[in-house]
Tab-separated table of C-alpha atoms in Angstrom:
chain	number	residue	atom	x	y	z
L	1	UNK	CA	15.175	3.747	15.059
L	2	UNK	CA	15.869	6.000	12.109
L	3	UNK	CA	18.630	4.597	9.879
L	4	UNK	CA	21.208	6.635	8.003
L	5	UNK	CA	21.925	5.895	4.337
L	6	UNK	CA	24.430	3.150	5.101
L	7	UNK	CA	22.119	1.583	7.619
L	8	UNK	CA	19.192	1.556	5.177
L	9	UNK	CA	21.204	-0.112	2.431
L	10	UNK	CA	22.484	-2.683	4.912
L	11	UNK	CA	19.147	-3.746	6.421
L	12	UNK	CA	16.811	-3.507	3.427
L	13	UNK	CA	16.072	-6.751	1.669
L	14	UNK	CA	12.889	-8.772	2.078
L	15	UNK	CA	10.922	-5.629	2.915
L	16	UNK	CA	9.932	-4.206	6.254
L	17	UNK	CA	6.484	-2.952	7.113
L	18	UNK	CA	4.289	-2.613	10.141
L	19	UNK	CA	1.871	-5.374	11.104
L	20	UNK	CA	-1.865	-5.138	10.437
L	21	UNK	CA	-4.819	-6.282	12.511
L	22	UNK	CA	-6.610	-7.654	9.467
L	23	UNK	CA	-3.893	-10.080	8.357
L	24	UNK	CA	-3.001	-11.033	11.932
L	25	UNK	CA	-6.616	-11.946	12.645
L	26	UNK	CA	-6.586	-14.435	9.780
L	27	UNK	CA	-3.486	-16.144	11.161
L	28	UNK	CA	-5.108	-16.273	14.609
L	29	UNK	CA	-7.862	-18.475	13.138
L	30	UNK	CA	-5.443	-21.397	12.673
L	31	UNK	CA	-5.796	-22.823	16.189
L	32	UNK	CA	-6.399	-26.414	15.118
L	33	UNK	CA	-3.707	-26.396	12.425
L	34	UNK	CA	-0.900	-24.271	13.870
L	35	UNK	CA	-1.646	-23.603	17.545
L	36	UNK	CA	1.632	-21.811	18.315
L	37	UNK	CA	1.273	-19.419	15.389
L	38	UNK	CA	-2.379	-18.918	16.162
L	39	UNK	CA	-1.835	-18.215	19.849
L	40	UNK	CA	0.849	-15.629	19.151
L	41	UNK	CA	-1.411	-13.909	16.615
L	42	UNK	CA	-4.357	-13.991	19.024
L	43	UNK	CA	-2.203	-12.391	21.703
L	44	UNK	CA	-1.248	-9.653	19.216
L	45	UNK	CA	-4.933	-9.022	18.485
L	46	UNK	CA	-5.707	-8.799	22.185
L	47	UNK	CA	-2.908	-6.295	22.754
L	48	UNK	CA	-3.698	-4.018	19.804
L	49	UNK	CA	-7.319	-3.102	20.369
L	50	UNK	CA	-7.810	0.661	20.091
L	51	UNK	CA	-9.217	2.785	22.911
L	52	UNK	CA	-12.660	2.948	21.274
L	53	UNK	CA	-12.849	-0.857	21.065
L	54	UNK	CA	-12.102	-1.139	17.350
L	55	UNK	CA	-9.021	-2.368	15.464
L	56	UNK	CA	-7.018	-0.860	12.630
L	57	UNK	CA	-4.863	2.222	12.285
L	58	UNK	CA	-5.294	4.670	15.130
L	59	UNK	CA	-4.295	7.509	12.804
L	60	UNK	CA	-5.435	8.232	10.240
L	61	UNK	CA	-8.999	7.166	10.916
L	62	UNK	CA	-9.672	5.518	7.553
L	63	UNK	CA	-13.129	4.034	7.759
L	64	UNK	CA	-12.648	1.136	5.345
L	65	UNK	CA	-9.582	0.096	7.348
L	66	UNK	CA	-11.477	0.183	10.657
L	67	UNK	CA	-14.402	-1.838	9.260
L	68	UNK	CA	-12.388	-4.686	7.762
L	69	UNK	CA	-9.880	-4.804	10.651
L	70	UNK	CA	-12.521	-4.759	13.394
L	71	UNK	CA	-14.684	-7.387	11.724
L	72	UNK	CA	-11.708	-9.727	11.265
L	73	UNK	CA	-10.457	-9.223	14.828
L	74	UNK	CA	-13.883	-9.586	16.424
L	75	UNK	CA	-14.599	-12.793	14.557
L	76	UNK	CA	-11.455	-14.522	15.771
L	77	UNK	CA	-11.937	-13.282	19.353
L	78	UNK	CA	-15.562	-14.434	19.315
L	79	UNK	CA	-14.445	-17.874	18.141
L	80	UNK	CA	-11.325	-18.216	20.289
L	81	UNK	CA	-11.416	-15.715	23.158
L	82	UNK	CA	-11.442	-17.608	26.438
L	83	UNK	CA	-9.774	-15.498	29.070
L	84	UNK	CA	-11.549	-12.889	31.166
L	85	UNK	CA	-9.815	-9.983	29.495
L	86	UNK	CA	-10.730	-11.438	26.079
L	87	UNK	CA	-14.390	-11.327	27.061
L	88	UNK	CA	-13.998	-7.668	28.013
L	89	UNK	CA	-12.342	-6.981	24.669
L	90	UNK	CA	-15.176	-8.747	22.872
L	91	UNK	CA	-17.754	-6.610	24.683
L	92	UNK	CA	-15.863	-3.410	23.808
L	93	UNK	CA	-15.410	-4.632	20.255
L	94	UNK	CA	-19.133	-5.300	19.899
L	95	UNK	CA	-19.899	-1.728	20.944
L	96	UNK	CA	-17.338	-0.417	18.463
L	97	UNK	CA	-18.758	-2.580	15.669
L	98	UNK	CA	-22.247	-1.317	16.391
L	99	UNK	CA	-21.023	2.277	16.116
L	100	UNK	CA	-19.068	1.490	12.953
L	101	UNK	CA	-21.949	-0.217	11.183
L	102	UNK	CA	-24.695	2.186	12.317
L	103	UNK	CA	-23.450	4.963	10.045
L	104	UNK	CA	-21.489	2.990	7.476
L	105	UNK	CA	-22.961	4.590	4.358
L	106	UNK	CA	-21.834	8.105	5.249
L	107	UNK	CA	-18.524	7.113	6.762
L	108	UNK	CA	-17.394	4.845	3.948
L	109	UNK	CA	-18.116	7.666	1.510
L	110	UNK	CA	-15.865	9.955	3.568
L	111	UNK	CA	-12.720	8.027	2.600
L	112	UNK	CA	-11.586	9.982	-0.426
L	113	UNK	CA	-9.328	7.214	-1.757
L	114	UNK	CA	-12.163	4.708	-1.806
L	115	UNK	CA	-12.098	1.051	-0.859
L	116	UNK	CA	-8.840	-0.866	-0.307
L	117	UNK	CA	-7.936	-4.029	-2.197
L	118	UNK	CA	-10.735	-6.600	-2.343
L	119	UNK	CA	-12.923	-4.716	0.159
L	120	UNK	CA	-16.251	-5.212	-1.610
L	121	UNK	CA	-15.615	-8.961	-1.897
L	122	UNK	CA	-13.911	-9.625	1.454
L	123	UNK	CA	-16.156	-7.647	3.808
L	124	UNK	CA	-19.398	-9.460	2.836
L	125	UNK	CA	-17.861	-12.804	3.815
L	126	UNK	CA	-16.879	-11.352	7.198
L	127	UNK	CA	-20.273	-9.686	7.642
L	128	UNK	CA	-22.115	-12.919	6.863
L	129	UNK	CA	-19.976	-14.775	9.382
L	130	UNK	CA	-20.532	-12.079	12.017
L	131	UNK	CA	-24.306	-12.156	11.429
L	132	UNK	CA	-24.315	-15.932	11.758
L	133	UNK	CA	-22.460	-15.725	15.072
L	134	UNK	CA	-24.787	-12.982	16.254
L	135	UNK	CA	-21.963	-10.466	16.578
L	136	UNK	CA	-23.724	-7.848	14.467
L	137	UNK	CA	-27.303	-7.262	13.455
L	138	UNK	CA	-28.603	-8.328	10.077
L	139	UNK	CA	-27.357	-5.662	7.675
L	140	UNK	CA	-30.163	-5.990	5.119
L	141	UNK	CA	-30.378	-2.778	3.084
L	142	UNK	CA	-27.548	-1.069	4.945
L	143	UNK	CA	-24.397	-0.537	2.926
L	144	UNK	CA	-22.666	-3.604	4.398
L	145	UNK	CA	-25.666	-5.679	3.440
L	146	UNK	CA	-25.655	-4.199	-0.045
L	147	UNK	CA	-21.993	-5.162	-0.366
L	148	UNK	CA	-23.136	-8.756	0.063
L	149	UNK	CA	-25.477	-8.330	-2.889
L	150	UNK	CA	-22.598	-6.901	-4.918
L	151	UNK	CA	-20.405	-9.856	-4.010
L	152	UNK	CA	-23.062	-12.339	-5.136
L	153	UNK	CA	-23.446	-10.487	-8.418
L	154	UNK	CA	-19.689	-10.481	-8.991
L	155	UNK	CA	-19.425	-14.161	-8.115
L	156	UNK	CA	-22.065	-14.849	-10.738
L	157	UNK	CA	-20.045	-12.944	-13.343
L	158	UNK	CA	-16.845	-14.715	-12.323
L	159	UNK	CA	-18.468	-18.148	-12.594
L	160	UNK	CA	-16.109	-20.425	-14.446
L	161	UNK	CA	-13.071	-18.185	-13.891
L	162	UNK	CA	-10.362	-19.744	-11.766
L	163	UNK	CA	-8.109	-17.695	-9.500
L	164	UNK	CA	-4.489	-18.781	-9.737
L	165	UNK	CA	-1.163	-17.081	-9.008
L	166	UNK	CA	-1.227	-15.316	-12.375
L	167	UNK	CA	-4.430	-13.430	-11.501
L	168	UNK	CA	-4.216	-10.330	-9.277
L	169	UNK	CA	-7.218	-11.549	-7.269
L	170	UNK	CA	-4.922	-14.169	-5.702
L	171	UNK	CA	-3.683	-11.450	-3.353
L	172	UNK	CA	-7.206	-11.369	-1.892
L	173	UNK	CA	-8.065	-15.032	-2.359
L	174	UNK	CA	-9.820	-15.117	1.012
L	175	UNK	CA	-12.717	-13.386	-0.768
L	176	UNK	CA	-13.762	-16.897	-1.787
L	177	UNK	CA	-14.795	-17.499	1.812
L	178	UNK	CA	-16.113	-20.982	2.443
L	179	UNK	CA	-18.925	-20.748	-0.101
L	180	UNK	CA	-16.965	-20.080	-3.307
L	181	UNK	CA	-13.886	-22.271	-3.006
L	182	UNK	CA	-14.545	-23.549	-6.505
L	183	UNK	CA	-13.230	-20.183	-7.733
L	184	UNK	CA	-9.730	-21.182	-6.620
L	185	UNK	CA	-7.362	-23.080	-8.885
L	186	UNK	CA	-5.907	-24.771	-5.818
L	187	UNK	CA	-3.122	-26.618	-7.614
L	188	UNK	CA	-1.827	-23.421	-9.243
L	189	UNK	CA	-2.475	-20.853	-6.551
L	190	UNK	CA	0.600	-20.968	-4.329
L	191	UNK	CA	3.829	-19.122	-5.006
L	192	UNK	CA	7.249	-20.779	-4.717
L	193	UNK	CA	7.523	-19.651	-1.077
L	194	UNK	CA	4.282	-21.419	-0.113
L	195	UNK	CA	2.230	-18.243	0.072
L	196	UNK	CA	-0.832	-17.177	-1.827
L	197	UNK	CA	0.027	-13.824	-3.380
L	198	UNK	CA	2.684	-13.156	-0.704
L	199	UNK	CA	-0.329	-12.350	1.487
L	200	UNK	CA	-0.586	-13.707	5.056
L	201	UNK	CA	-4.389	-13.394	5.073
L	202	UNK	CA	-4.842	-15.145	1.719
L	203	UNK	CA	-2.349	-17.809	2.774
L	204	UNK	CA	-4.089	-18.400	6.111
L	205	UNK	CA	-7.399	-18.806	4.260
L	206	UNK	CA	-5.717	-21.317	1.924
L	207	UNK	CA	-4.327	-23.301	4.858
L	208	UNK	CA	-7.756	-23.366	6.534
L	209	UNK	CA	-10.169	-24.028	3.712
L	210	UNK	CA	-8.518	-24.690	0.358
L	211	UNK	CA	-5.823	-27.113	1.449
L	212	UNK	CA	-6.211	-27.595	5.196
L	213	UNK	CA	-2.932	-27.801	7.065
L	214	UNK	CA	-0.773	-27.223	3.977
L	215	UNK	CA	2.797	-27.461	5.230
L	216	UNK	CA	4.360	-24.897	2.875
L	217	UNK	CA	1.672	-22.334	3.638
L	218	UNK	CA	2.146	-22.739	7.381
L	219	UNK	CA	5.940	-22.491	7.048
L	220	UNK	CA	5.514	-19.256	5.102
L	221	UNK	CA	3.290	-17.822	7.835
L	222	UNK	CA	5.774	-18.813	10.511
L	223	UNK	CA	8.518	-16.965	8.660
L	224	UNK	CA	6.656	-13.685	8.137
L	225	UNK	CA	5.135	-13.131	11.580
L	226	UNK	CA	6.861	-10.516	13.741
L	227	UNK	CA	6.095	-10.748	17.467
L	228	UNK	CA	2.833	-12.458	16.563
L	229	UNK	CA	1.725	-9.822	14.045
L	230	UNK	CA	1.416	-10.264	10.276
L	231	UNK	CA	2.168	-7.655	7.586
L	232	UNK	CA	-0.007	-6.866	4.572
L	233	UNK	CA	2.442	-8.572	2.194
L	234	UNK	CA	5.812	-10.253	2.584
L	235	UNK	CA	8.272	-10.308	0.999
L	236	UNK	CA	8.150	-7.144	-1.123
L	237	UNK	CA	11.875	-6.675	-1.682
L	238	UNK	CA	11.664	-5.231	-5.205
L	239	UNK	CA	9.176	-2.562	-4.186
L	240	UNK	CA	11.321	-1.621	-1.200
L	241	UNK	CA	14.540	-1.550	-3.189
L	242	UNK	CA	13.135	0.520	-6.059
L	243	UNK	CA	11.574	3.198	-3.881
L	244	UNK	CA	14.478	3.447	-1.424
L	245	UNK	CA	17.100	3.630	-4.165
L	246	UNK	CA	15.038	6.180	-6.103
L	247	UNK	CA	14.620	8.367	-3.019
L	248	UNK	CA	18.317	8.224	-2.226
L	249	UNK	CA	19.268	8.826	-5.855
L	250	UNK	CA	17.171	11.974	-6.349
L	251	UNK	CA	18.563	13.256	-3.060
L	252	UNK	CA	22.118	12.858	-4.343
L	253	UNK	CA	22.851	10.334	-1.613
L	254	UNK	CA	24.154	7.472	-3.780
L	255	UNK	CA	27.676	8.860	-3.632
L	256	UNK	CA	30.819	7.027	-4.723
L	257	UNK	CA	31.543	5.738	-1.236
L	258	UNK	CA	27.923	4.583	-0.813
L	259	UNK	CA	27.592	2.780	-4.154
L	260	UNK	CA	29.301	-0.467	-3.011
L	261	UNK	CA	26.403	-0.920	-0.563
L	262	UNK	CA	23.790	0.024	-3.161
L	263	UNK	CA	25.194	-2.033	-6.030
L	264	UNK	CA	23.945	-5.483	-4.911
L	265	UNK	CA	20.401	-4.110	-4.726
L	266	UNK	CA	20.731	-2.503	-8.164
L	267	UNK	CA	22.157	-5.722	-9.595
L	268	UNK	CA	19.285	-7.712	-8.106
L	269	UNK	CA	16.693	-5.474	-9.772
L	270	UNK	CA	18.466	-5.685	-13.111
L	271	UNK	CA	18.752	-9.480	-12.852
L	272	UNK	CA	15.039	-9.802	-12.141
L	273	UNK	CA	13.928	-7.493	-14.951
L	274	UNK	CA	11.989	-9.501	-17.527
L	275	UNK	CA	12.219	-8.065	-21.049
L	276	UNK	CA	8.791	-7.069	-22.272
L	277	UNK	CA	7.332	-7.549	-18.788
L	278	UNK	CA	9.355	-5.528	-16.286
L	279	UNK	CA	9.269	-6.064	-12.524
L	280	UNK	CA	6.863	-7.176	-9.822
L	281	UNK	CA	6.930	-6.139	-6.185
L	282	UNK	CA	8.772	-9.357	-5.265
L	283	UNK	CA	10.717	-12.144	-6.922
L	284	UNK	CA	8.293	-14.581	-5.266
L	285	UNK	CA	5.200	-12.914	-6.758
L	286	UNK	CA	4.228	-14.140	-10.207
L	287	UNK	CA	2.870	-10.886	-11.643
L	288	UNK	CA	4.610	-7.793	-12.960
L	289	UNK	CA	3.056	-4.384	-12.378
L	290	UNK	CA	3.161	-0.981	-14.037
L	291	UNK	CA	4.286	0.930	-10.949
L	292	UNK	CA	7.404	-1.075	-10.084
L	293	UNK	CA	8.197	-1.427	-13.772
L	294	UNK	CA	7.994	2.285	-14.644
L	295	UNK	CA	9.896	3.596	-11.611
L	296	UNK	CA	12.321	0.689	-11.932
L	297	UNK	CA	12.973	1.646	-15.562
L	298	UNK	CA	13.626	5.273	-14.612
L	299	UNK	CA	15.979	4.271	-11.798
L	300	UNK	CA	17.946	1.515	-13.548
L	301	UNK	CA	18.380	3.461	-16.775
L	302	UNK	CA	19.593	6.569	-14.970
L	303	UNK	CA	22.083	4.491	-12.974
L	304	UNK	CA	23.599	3.095	-16.160
L	305	UNK	CA	21.738	-0.209	-16.271
L	306	UNK	CA	19.542	0.159	-19.366
L	307	UNK	CA	16.456	-2.023	-19.632
L	308	UNK	CA	13.775	-2.154	-22.318
L	309	UNK	CA	11.075	0.503	-22.591
L	310	UNK	CA	8.787	-2.089	-24.194
L	311	UNK	CA	8.139	-3.480	-20.719
L	312	UNK	CA	6.717	-0.115	-19.644
L	313	UNK	CA	4.706	0.284	-22.837
L	314	UNK	CA	3.257	-3.178	-22.264
L	315	UNK	CA	1.010	-1.645	-19.593
L	316	UNK	CA	-0.537	0.846	-22.006
L	317	UNK	CA	-4.313	0.887	-22.411
L	318	UNK	CA	-6.613	2.939	-24.638
L	319	UNK	CA	-6.585	6.071	-22.457
L	320	UNK	CA	-4.147	5.336	-19.590
L	321	UNK	CA	-1.459	3.000	-18.263
L	322	UNK	CA	-2.551	0.194	-15.953
L	323	UNK	CA	-0.911	-1.210	-12.866
L	324	UNK	CA	-2.244	-4.771	-13.222
L	325	UNK	CA	-4.298	-6.673	-15.744
L	326	UNK	CA	-8.046	-6.705	-15.107
L	327	UNK	CA	-7.900	-3.836	-12.586
L	328	UNK	CA	-11.160	-1.955	-12.075
L	329	UNK	CA	-9.796	1.440	-11.006
L	330	UNK	CA	-6.744	2.813	-12.782
L	331	UNK	CA	-3.978	4.320	-10.657
L	332	UNK	CA	-2.923	7.953	-10.996
L	333	UNK	CA	0.449	7.145	-9.429
L	334	UNK	CA	1.237	4.595	-12.129
L	335	UNK	CA	0.590	7.108	-14.880
L	336	UNK	CA	2.734	9.691	-13.092
L	337	UNK	CA	5.618	7.230	-12.789
L	338	UNK	CA	5.206	6.187	-16.418
L	339	UNK	CA	5.982	9.786	-17.345
L	340	UNK	CA	9.303	9.435	-15.538
L	341	UNK	CA	10.132	6.366	-17.594
L	342	UNK	CA	9.105	8.054	-20.842
L	343	UNK	CA	11.194	11.131	-20.052
L	344	UNK	CA	14.168	8.919	-19.217
L	345	UNK	CA	13.687	7.274	-22.620
L	346	UNK	CA	13.817	10.697	-24.309
L	347	UNK	CA	10.130	10.965	-25.209
L	348	UNK	CA	9.036	14.572	-25.751
L	349	UNK	CA	5.764	16.155	-24.724
L	350	UNK	CA	4.224	15.395	-28.130
L	351	UNK	CA	4.856	11.657	-27.871
L	352	UNK	CA	1.467	9.872	-27.960
L	353	UNK	CA	2.181	7.882	-24.790
L	354	UNK	CA	3.204	11.030	-22.929
L	355	UNK	CA	0.008	12.742	-24.009
L	356	UNK	CA	-2.025	9.724	-22.954
L	357	UNK	CA	-0.576	9.638	-19.437
L	358	UNK	CA	-0.797	13.428	-19.107
L	359	UNK	CA	-4.406	13.445	-20.236
L	360	UNK	CA	-5.329	10.847	-17.658
L	361	UNK	CA	-3.511	12.728	-14.886
L	362	UNK	CA	-5.151	16.038	-15.787
L	363	UNK	CA	-8.625	14.519	-15.689
L	364	UNK	CA	-8.075	13.110	-12.208
L	365	UNK	CA	-7.187	16.384	-10.464
L	366	UNK	CA	-9.408	17.364	-7.550
L	367	UNK	CA	-10.530	21.016	-7.684
L	368	UNK	CA	-7.954	21.409	-10.413
L	369	UNK	CA	-5.154	21.487	-7.820
L	370	UNK	CA	-4.164	18.122	-6.339
L	371	UNK	CA	-4.566	14.352	-6.555
L	372	UNK	CA	-5.504	11.404	-4.327
L	373	UNK	CA	-4.746	7.867	-5.497
L	374	UNK	CA	-5.747	4.408	-4.362
L	375	UNK	CA	-2.326	3.302	-3.082
L	376	UNK	CA	-1.654	6.047	-0.526
L	377	UNK	CA	-4.160	7.756	1.749
L	378	UNK	CA	-2.348	11.101	1.613
L	379	UNK	CA	-2.829	13.475	-1.329
L	380	UNK	CA	0.653	14.830	-0.627
L	381	UNK	CA	2.243	11.607	-1.947
L	382	UNK	CA	0.551	11.662	-5.331
L	383	UNK	CA	0.658	15.453	-5.701
L	384	UNK	CA	4.360	15.619	-4.851
L	385	UNK	CA	5.161	12.902	-7.382
L	386	UNK	CA	3.054	14.675	-9.997
L	387	UNK	CA	5.165	17.813	-9.540
L	388	UNK	CA	8.390	15.808	-9.774
L	389	UNK	CA	7.493	13.757	-12.857
L	390	UNK	CA	5.335	16.226	-14.814
L	391	UNK	CA	7.991	18.946	-14.809
L	392	UNK	CA	8.752	19.935	-18.372
L	393	UNK	CA	5.622	18.214	-19.635
L	394	UNK	CA	3.017	20.507	-18.041
L	395	UNK	CA	4.623	23.199	-15.904
L	396	UNK	CA	1.393	25.131	-15.512
L	397	UNK	CA	-0.260	22.098	-13.915
L	398	UNK	CA	2.810	21.628	-11.721
L	399	UNK	CA	2.730	25.257	-10.577
L	400	UNK	CA	-0.901	24.924	-9.532
L	401	UNK	CA	0.023	21.846	-7.491
L	402	UNK	CA	3.006	23.660	-5.952
L	403	UNK	CA	0.721	26.517	-4.931
L	404	UNK	CA	-1.668	24.048	-3.293
L	405	UNK	CA	1.146	22.384	-1.323
L	406	UNK	CA	2.395	25.792	-0.153
L	407	UNK	CA	-1.111	26.753	0.907
L	408	UNK	CA	-1.399	23.543	2.951
L	409	UNK	CA	1.861	24.079	4.860
L	410	UNK	CA	1.390	24.572	8.600
L	411	UNK	CA	2.867	27.560	10.418
L	412	UNK	CA	5.521	25.270	11.952
L	413	UNK	CA	6.661	24.223	8.465
L	414	UNK	CA	5.145	20.719	8.411
L	415	UNK	CA	2.393	19.057	6.412
L	416	UNK	CA	-0.326	16.602	7.400
L	417	UNK	CA	-3.646	15.770	5.758
L	418	UNK	CA	-5.376	13.709	8.467
L	419	UNK	CA	-3.470	15.026	11.453
L	420	UNK	CA	-1.518	18.205	12.190
L	421	UNK	CA	1.773	16.929	10.812
L	422	UNK	CA	3.623	13.762	9.781
L	423	UNK	CA	7.254	13.248	8.862
L	424	UNK	CA	6.298	11.204	5.794
L	425	UNK	CA	3.990	13.803	4.286
L	426	UNK	CA	6.370	16.646	5.117
L	427	UNK	CA	9.150	14.761	3.329
L	428	UNK	CA	7.053	14.313	0.177
L	429	UNK	CA	6.295	18.027	0.039
L	430	UNK	CA	9.919	19.004	0.619
L	431	UNK	CA	11.061	16.667	-2.166
L	432	UNK	CA	8.618	18.242	-4.612
L	433	UNK	CA	9.328	21.860	-3.655
L	434	UNK	CA	13.098	21.345	-3.645
L	435	UNK	CA	13.148	19.713	-7.071
L	436	UNK	CA	10.747	22.352	-8.400
L	437	UNK	CA	13.083	25.094	-7.172
L	438	UNK	CA	16.125	23.273	-8.553
L	439	UNK	CA	14.436	23.172	-11.987
L	440	UNK	CA	13.913	26.945	-11.893
L	441	UNK	CA	10.423	27.044	-10.397
L	442	UNK	CA	9.440	29.696	-7.901
L	443	UNK	CA	9.183	28.790	-4.207
L	444	UNK	CA	8.846	31.602	-1.638
L	445	UNK	CA	11.985	32.116	0.409
L	446	UNK	CA	12.244	30.251	3.663
L	447	UNK	CA	9.375	27.819	3.123
L	448	UNK	CA	11.553	24.805	2.325
L	449	UNK	CA	13.966	25.672	5.122
L	450	UNK	CA	11.105	25.988	7.624
L	451	UNK	CA	9.805	22.544	6.666
L	452	UNK	CA	13.275	21.019	6.872
L	453	UNK	CA	13.800	22.394	10.378
L	454	UNK	CA	10.589	20.735	11.548
L	455	UNK	CA	11.457	17.462	9.809
L	456	UNK	CA	14.937	17.265	11.345
L	457	UNK	CA	13.283	17.267	14.751
L	458	UNK	CA	10.674	14.626	13.848
L	459	UNK	CA	12.496	11.876	11.952
L	460	UNK	CA	12.059	9.001	14.366
L	461	UNK	CA	9.428	6.249	13.978
L	462	UNK	CA	6.759	5.105	14.492
L	463	UNK	CA	5.091	6.599	11.438
L	464	UNK	CA	1.315	6.477	10.868
L	465	UNK	CA	0.269	3.901	8.245
L	466	UNK	CA	-0.688	5.893	5.139
L	467	UNK	CA	-0.304	3.202	2.473
L	468	UNK	CA	-3.387	1.307	1.321
L	469	UNK	CA	-3.459	-2.458	0.882
L	470	UNK	CA	-6.365	-4.490	2.239
L	471	UNK	CA	-6.039	-2.189	5.229
L	472	UNK	CA	-3.610	0.630	6.024
L	473	UNK	CA	0.076	-0.224	6.408
L	474	UNK	CA	3.452	1.488	6.630
L	475	UNK	CA	6.608	0.429	4.726
L	476	UNK	CA	8.952	1.782	7.390
L	477	UNK	CA	12.261	1.805	5.537
L	478	UNK	CA	10.726	3.431	2.479
L	479	UNK	CA	9.436	6.260	4.675
L	480	UNK	CA	12.882	6.679	6.195
L	481	UNK	CA	14.481	6.928	2.757
L	482	UNK	CA	11.971	9.640	1.829
L	483	UNK	CA	12.921	11.619	4.934
L	484	UNK	CA	16.652	11.317	4.210
L	485	UNK	CA	16.077	12.338	0.594
L	486	UNK	CA	13.955	15.348	1.542
L	487	UNK	CA	16.477	16.660	4.059
L	488	UNK	CA	19.314	16.298	1.554
L	489	UNK	CA	17.343	18.064	-1.183
L	490	UNK	CA	16.347	20.904	1.152
L	491	UNK	CA	20.026	21.683	1.696
L	492	UNK	CA	20.694	21.975	-2.025
């Protein structure tokens, strides 16, 4: 169901997102250690095979997501499938895997956002296991085989480095497989809630191989499964709170009568803010990140809860702002949200940090018009946020992005990059166009209103998973807050 503002503020908390085949498949492996959990997860896998025999998001068809999800699901079915219908699913899955891997080089390159978290390290362990079981052919010089060579090279470089809860790689700790467990600092890997990186897949790997049968890890997995399925991460309450509150705030929806419901969430974010460090996506995750910190700074400061800008500036690098330490690919979204924090702090366009973030954002434009980032599969998310946060810093760049969004609008008023239209992407575009118009920018008459009419008729879930983790996922309540915000802004 679609919640109203009061409903959102009442139910949000630990974070709500759709389940993923990849993480669920890892939990399904735990037959000997947690048979009840494992059986429920295996049933989920059996019930969520796609029509073509693969697993992953049905829409959009994001090739990296299909590869990692199908490999993980097929492996657990091949090891545990016993019933007649499981054998049929295995046969259909084998055909899907053969199709997926036969043209992997071209198809992987077709995903504009690139590989999801840990892909180049996780997939080789799954491929090697699938080859050993005879599920897929030897990959050799194919791209999946070459990923195995890349993993071995990276393992060689990481020799001597231990993965603990203070290293971002903990989120994808299953990349250690069974052959590189010495990479894991086992005694310092778990979070206070028993998880590894708040990740069901990493935690299931830990409970299987690193510390078999670990009680706290299994209790964590029991708590986060929903009808047998596992999410990408849980909890992620800070991330959910920041984005929902920001969406409602820019839409003018945090009114006086609503604030008593919002205040506990605001107070929680302020209480968790660490001076000089900022915020992480959850109180049970050991690392802070540049995205939650920068948008959190903008939100808290504007709501009259000032926090220190030094925490935001702590993510500054030579030519950009980072999301996490040791990241390989910098995030455009983080640099866009940093601009919001810098503006809130009163930094003008000539401020060196503003120029640094702007320079990075300008360089990353595709065809000089729009952006695609690694955290969301849709270019409308990043492009809309660029328009919102770059206003007043580079209006010419914003106008070009506005023109691109207008050009991409469907005749029915909606937007969709991978499919004809989605409520989430339409909401992002309406937010950007409405705020651009409110700031004095030009938007052709009727275009916002046309989009809002379509959106009002298409608010209900389910929403396609457009967010990128280890596979695609959807933070449902965040999407709903974006829709509410967009409809409120369109009326302004």
